[in-house]
């Protein structure tokens, strides 16, 4: 028996007291003045009795990722810390430096932390809870950070604090804008340098510029200036460190502004000409920290203006470096799944068809170089095959989108994308909301969208399918989809998110990529027994397996017809356009 459960999500949305055409013009022209109002929307999810099938993925109602208990998590993380720690490093600096933590919420292989430690005698680690992270998205006014990602972030911060304390430091948690907080801390503690990870998108760069400007107002006493070994200026320095990618930006064989526009060209060039750097190894003890009485507290969800959201179904990702390291251990070593990654990676149900590293990578709780080193260790100790390579292949996609954001700047967020493609997009609110809420009448779309709002995660396969459906079958402005993903995804990263959306919408930098995902074909290939859709839409479980993705009148009405083909699984066109597993992203066929 299925019980309907309505979770309410408070969304900032545009005032809808205007006619549809006014709304459309407001939305297309961000410079038009508009008012925000808070409306409450119901996202209807369905809570089922525990599902009883033989499939491990669907046999319990909620699965932790990683699944280890806290004792085992501690053991595994201590072991990994030992492996990536070195006590040979000598500290040579003077005075105090600050680590301004951003999307690098980890201790291991953190070059920012390393540089700050080595250049000082005392180190102050700080994280600023920036209210702008909890405002609204740029064009459509959705919450900038949804409740699930906010919860994940708080878990990351609690874990970072714990891991820093184990090493003789702590994490100062401050509420406010970095440009207000960092300079006043630099002044109060006489810090000669502030170290931070370099970001590449304009929102983050604007913050960097503001912090830099405000640090210029701080005058250091002469002692600290000497520690900074500066002769001319007596202001604290702001030192950025590159740290988000597997391949270091400085090692690219071309200037990033000349990045190849075709992924394969990029990948082949860097594979031939670059080497992934080894992880930075820090010593076990990083103290002392300055004497601070009140290290601050993590805010509650309510203080962030959000309602807590429990994950009752699907995957519950545990935030923090400890959990991220445990996921590597679980996926590579304990379950030995790395050797089959390439065959399973297009799955949709359960934790084990893919690595699930992305939420930790996006928050910086895991370093891609550490994953690289663990892949190499696995290849040495167990086996090397196309699957072990394929995880690195995917991480190169991640690097690629990061470097593209440097090359193309704000155009990755603009409607025409990097190529400035003109297209007549619709912003039909009813269609968009049916997609967002998982009520389109297409089980594969609805199941994926429900997974996203319930857990903050969706498989790569699902993301490509729902993106194609929104932009190609519904004709909706791709930025609405991208901003909704920005709200919901635990692994939200501006470069990967907007990069993939521009790709999927045909406005990306690679003109060869313009693909239509046929829903019947995708359902037949990736959910042939309807297990995935029946998990998220339990009312379909009563239907025979072959009809779950094609339920006809037994399910809600389809909100739009498909652009190509019918919903019949026996459709000829679908049969002739089979998707290749594994490397189909490289193909430029129009239908998959
Ligand atoms: C429309 C759309 C939006 C997306 N938005 C994001 C996003 O905001 N953040 C994000 O991290 N990924 C995004 N992706 C990429 C991809 O879907 C996720 O990285 C992947 O599903 C995460 O699951 P995993 O860690 O199990 O991946 P795996 O299959 O195990 O891959 C390993 C790692 O490779 C990287 N990777 C894999 N595929 C891609 C890709 N297409 N682009 C960039 N990196 C990739 C990720 O870091 C991932 O953790 C998006 C894809 C699409 C189609
Ligand atoms: N980290 C980020 N996450 C989401 N969106 C971002 C991020 N950084 C930048 N953006 C987007 O970048 C865009 C900047 O838009 P804005 O109108 O301020 O500048 P612009 O006029 O596009 O700048 P320019 O004309 O110089 O390219 C917005 O769409 C904003 O949402």
PDB file of N, CA and C and ligand atoms in Angstrom, residues 138-139 144 201-204 410 413-414 486 492 494 498, ligand 2:
ATOM      1  N   UNK A 138      20.110  33.133  -9.766  1.00  0.00           N
ATOM      2  CA  UNK A 138      20.234  34.405 -10.475  1.00  0.00           C
ATOM      3  C   UNK A 138      18.976  34.844 -11.245  1.00  0.00           C
ATOM      4  N   UNK A 139      18.451  33.968 -12.103  1.00  0.00           N
ATOM      5  CA  UNK A 139      17.347  34.407 -12.968  1.00  0.00           C
ATOM      6  C   UNK A 139      15.974  34.060 -12.400  1.00  0.00           C
ATOM      7  N   UNK A 144      19.115  29.262  -3.448  1.00  0.00           N
ATOM      8  CA  UNK A 144      20.482  29.063  -3.973  1.00  0.00           C
ATOM      9  C   UNK A 144      21.066  27.742  -3.444  1.00  0.00           C
ATOM     10  N   UNK A 201      34.427  31.116 -11.119  1.00  0.00           N
ATOM     11  CA  UNK A 201      33.189  31.731 -11.618  1.00  0.00           C
ATOM     12  C   UNK A 201      32.987  33.105 -10.974  1.00  0.00           C
ATOM     13  N   UNK A 202      32.186  33.936 -11.670  1.00  0.00           N
ATOM     14  CA  UNK A 202      32.182  35.354 -11.290  1.00  0.00           C
ATOM     15  C   UNK A 202      31.658  35.603  -9.876  1.00  0.00           C
ATOM     16  N   UNK A 203      30.688  34.808  -9.417  1.00  0.00           N
ATOM     17  CA  UNK A 203      30.186  35.066  -8.055  1.00  0.00           C
ATOM     18  C   UNK A 203      31.318  34.929  -7.048  1.00  0.00           C
ATOM     19  N   UNK A 204      32.107  33.889  -7.216  1.00  0.00           N
ATOM     20  CA  UNK A 204      33.204  33.635  -6.279  1.00  0.00           C
ATOM     21  C   UNK A 204      34.341  34.622  -6.497  1.00  0.00           C
ATOM     22  N   UNK A 410      31.420  34.171 -17.949  1.00  0.00           N
ATOM     23  CA  UNK A 410      29.984  34.152 -17.649  1.00  0.00           C
ATOM     24  C   UNK A 410      29.116  33.577 -18.757  1.00  0.00           C
ATOM     25  N   UNK A 413      26.753  30.707 -18.239  1.00  0.00           N
ATOM     26  CA  UNK A 413      25.483  30.908 -17.520  1.00  0.00           C
ATOM     27  C   UNK A 413      24.437  31.583 -18.402  1.00  0.00           C
ATOM     28  N   UNK A 414      24.857  32.076 -19.549  1.00  0.00           N
ATOM     29  CA  UNK A 414      23.932  32.852 -20.386  1.00  0.00           C
ATOM     30  C   UNK A 414      23.094  31.949 -21.285  1.00  0.00           C
ATOM     31  N   UNK A 486      20.850  23.515  -9.451  1.00  0.00           N
ATOM     32  CA  UNK A 486      21.707  24.285  -8.524  1.00  0.00           C
ATOM     33  C   UNK A 486      21.100  24.260  -7.113  1.00  0.00           C
ATOM     34  N   UNK A 492      26.368  20.018  -6.372  1.00  0.00           N
ATOM     35  CA  UNK A 492      26.338  21.197  -7.237  1.00  0.00           C
ATOM     36  C   UNK A 492      27.728  21.845  -7.332  1.00  0.00           C
ATOM     37  N   UNK A 494      29.298  24.881 -10.014  1.00  0.00           N
ATOM     38  CA  UNK A 494      28.854  25.717 -11.136  1.00  0.00           C
ATOM     39  C   UNK A 494      29.412  25.262 -12.481  1.00  0.00           C
ATOM     40  N   UNK A 498      26.604  23.904 -15.035  1.00  0.00           N
ATOM     41  CA  UNK A 498      26.272  24.729 -16.197  1.00  0.00           C
ATOM     42  C   UNK A 498      26.976  24.201 -17.447  1.00  0.00           C
TER      43      UNK A 498
HETATM   44  N1  LIG B   2      29.104  30.194  -8.769  1.00  0.00           N
HETATM   45  C1  LIG B   2      28.070  30.509  -9.520  1.00  0.00           C
HETATM   46  N2  LIG B   2      26.944  29.788  -9.452  1.00  0.00           N
HETATM   47  C2  LIG B   2      25.893  30.123 -10.219  1.00  0.00           C
HETATM   48  N3  LIG B   2      25.879  31.127 -11.092  1.00  0.00           N
HETATM   49  C3  LIG B   2      26.972  31.873 -11.196  1.00  0.00           C
HETATM   50  C4  LIG B   2      28.122  31.605 -10.417  1.00  0.00           C
HETATM   51  N4  LIG B   2      29.044  32.510 -10.742  1.00  0.00           N
HETATM   52  C5  LIG B   2      28.490  33.298 -11.681  1.00  0.00           C
HETATM   53  N5  LIG B   2      27.245  32.937 -11.958  1.00  0.00           N
HETATM   54  C6  LIG B   2      26.361  33.508 -12.935  1.00  0.00           C
HETATM   55  O1  LIG B   2      27.102  34.404 -13.769  1.00  0.00           O
HETATM   56  C7  LIG B   2      26.235  35.341 -14.305  1.00  0.00           C
HETATM   57  C8  LIG B   2      26.729  36.718 -14.094  1.00  0.00           C
HETATM   58  O2  LIG B   2      25.756  37.515 -14.603  1.00  0.00           O
HETATM   59  P1  LIG B   2      25.855  39.083 -14.634  1.00  0.00           P
HETATM   60  O3  LIG B   2      24.680  39.581 -15.342  1.00  0.00           O
HETATM   61  O4  LIG B   2      26.152  39.588 -13.273  1.00  0.00           O
HETATM   62  O5  LIG B   2      27.167  39.353 -15.402  1.00  0.00           O
HETATM   63  P2  LIG B   2      27.232  39.449 -16.908  1.00  0.00           P
HETATM   64  O6  LIG B   2      26.546  40.712 -17.310  1.00  0.00           O
HETATM   65  O7  LIG B   2      26.768  38.190 -17.491  1.00  0.00           O
HETATM   66  O8  LIG B   2      28.754  39.586 -17.042  1.00  0.00           O
HETATM   67  P3  LIG B   2      29.514  39.705 -18.380  1.00  0.00           P
HETATM   68  O9  LIG B   2      28.684  40.519 -19.305  1.00  0.00           O
HETATM   69  O10 LIG B   2      30.777  40.362 -17.930  1.00  0.00           O
HETATM   70  O11 LIG B   2      29.733  38.307 -18.859  1.00  0.00           O
HETATM   71  C9  LIG B   2      24.923  35.143 -13.634  1.00  0.00           C
HETATM   72  O12 LIG B   2      24.132  34.376 -14.492  1.00  0.00           O
HETATM   73  C10 LIG B   2      25.301  34.365 -12.387  1.00  0.00           C
HETATM   74  O13 LIG B   2      24.257  33.596 -11.901  1.00  0.00           O
END
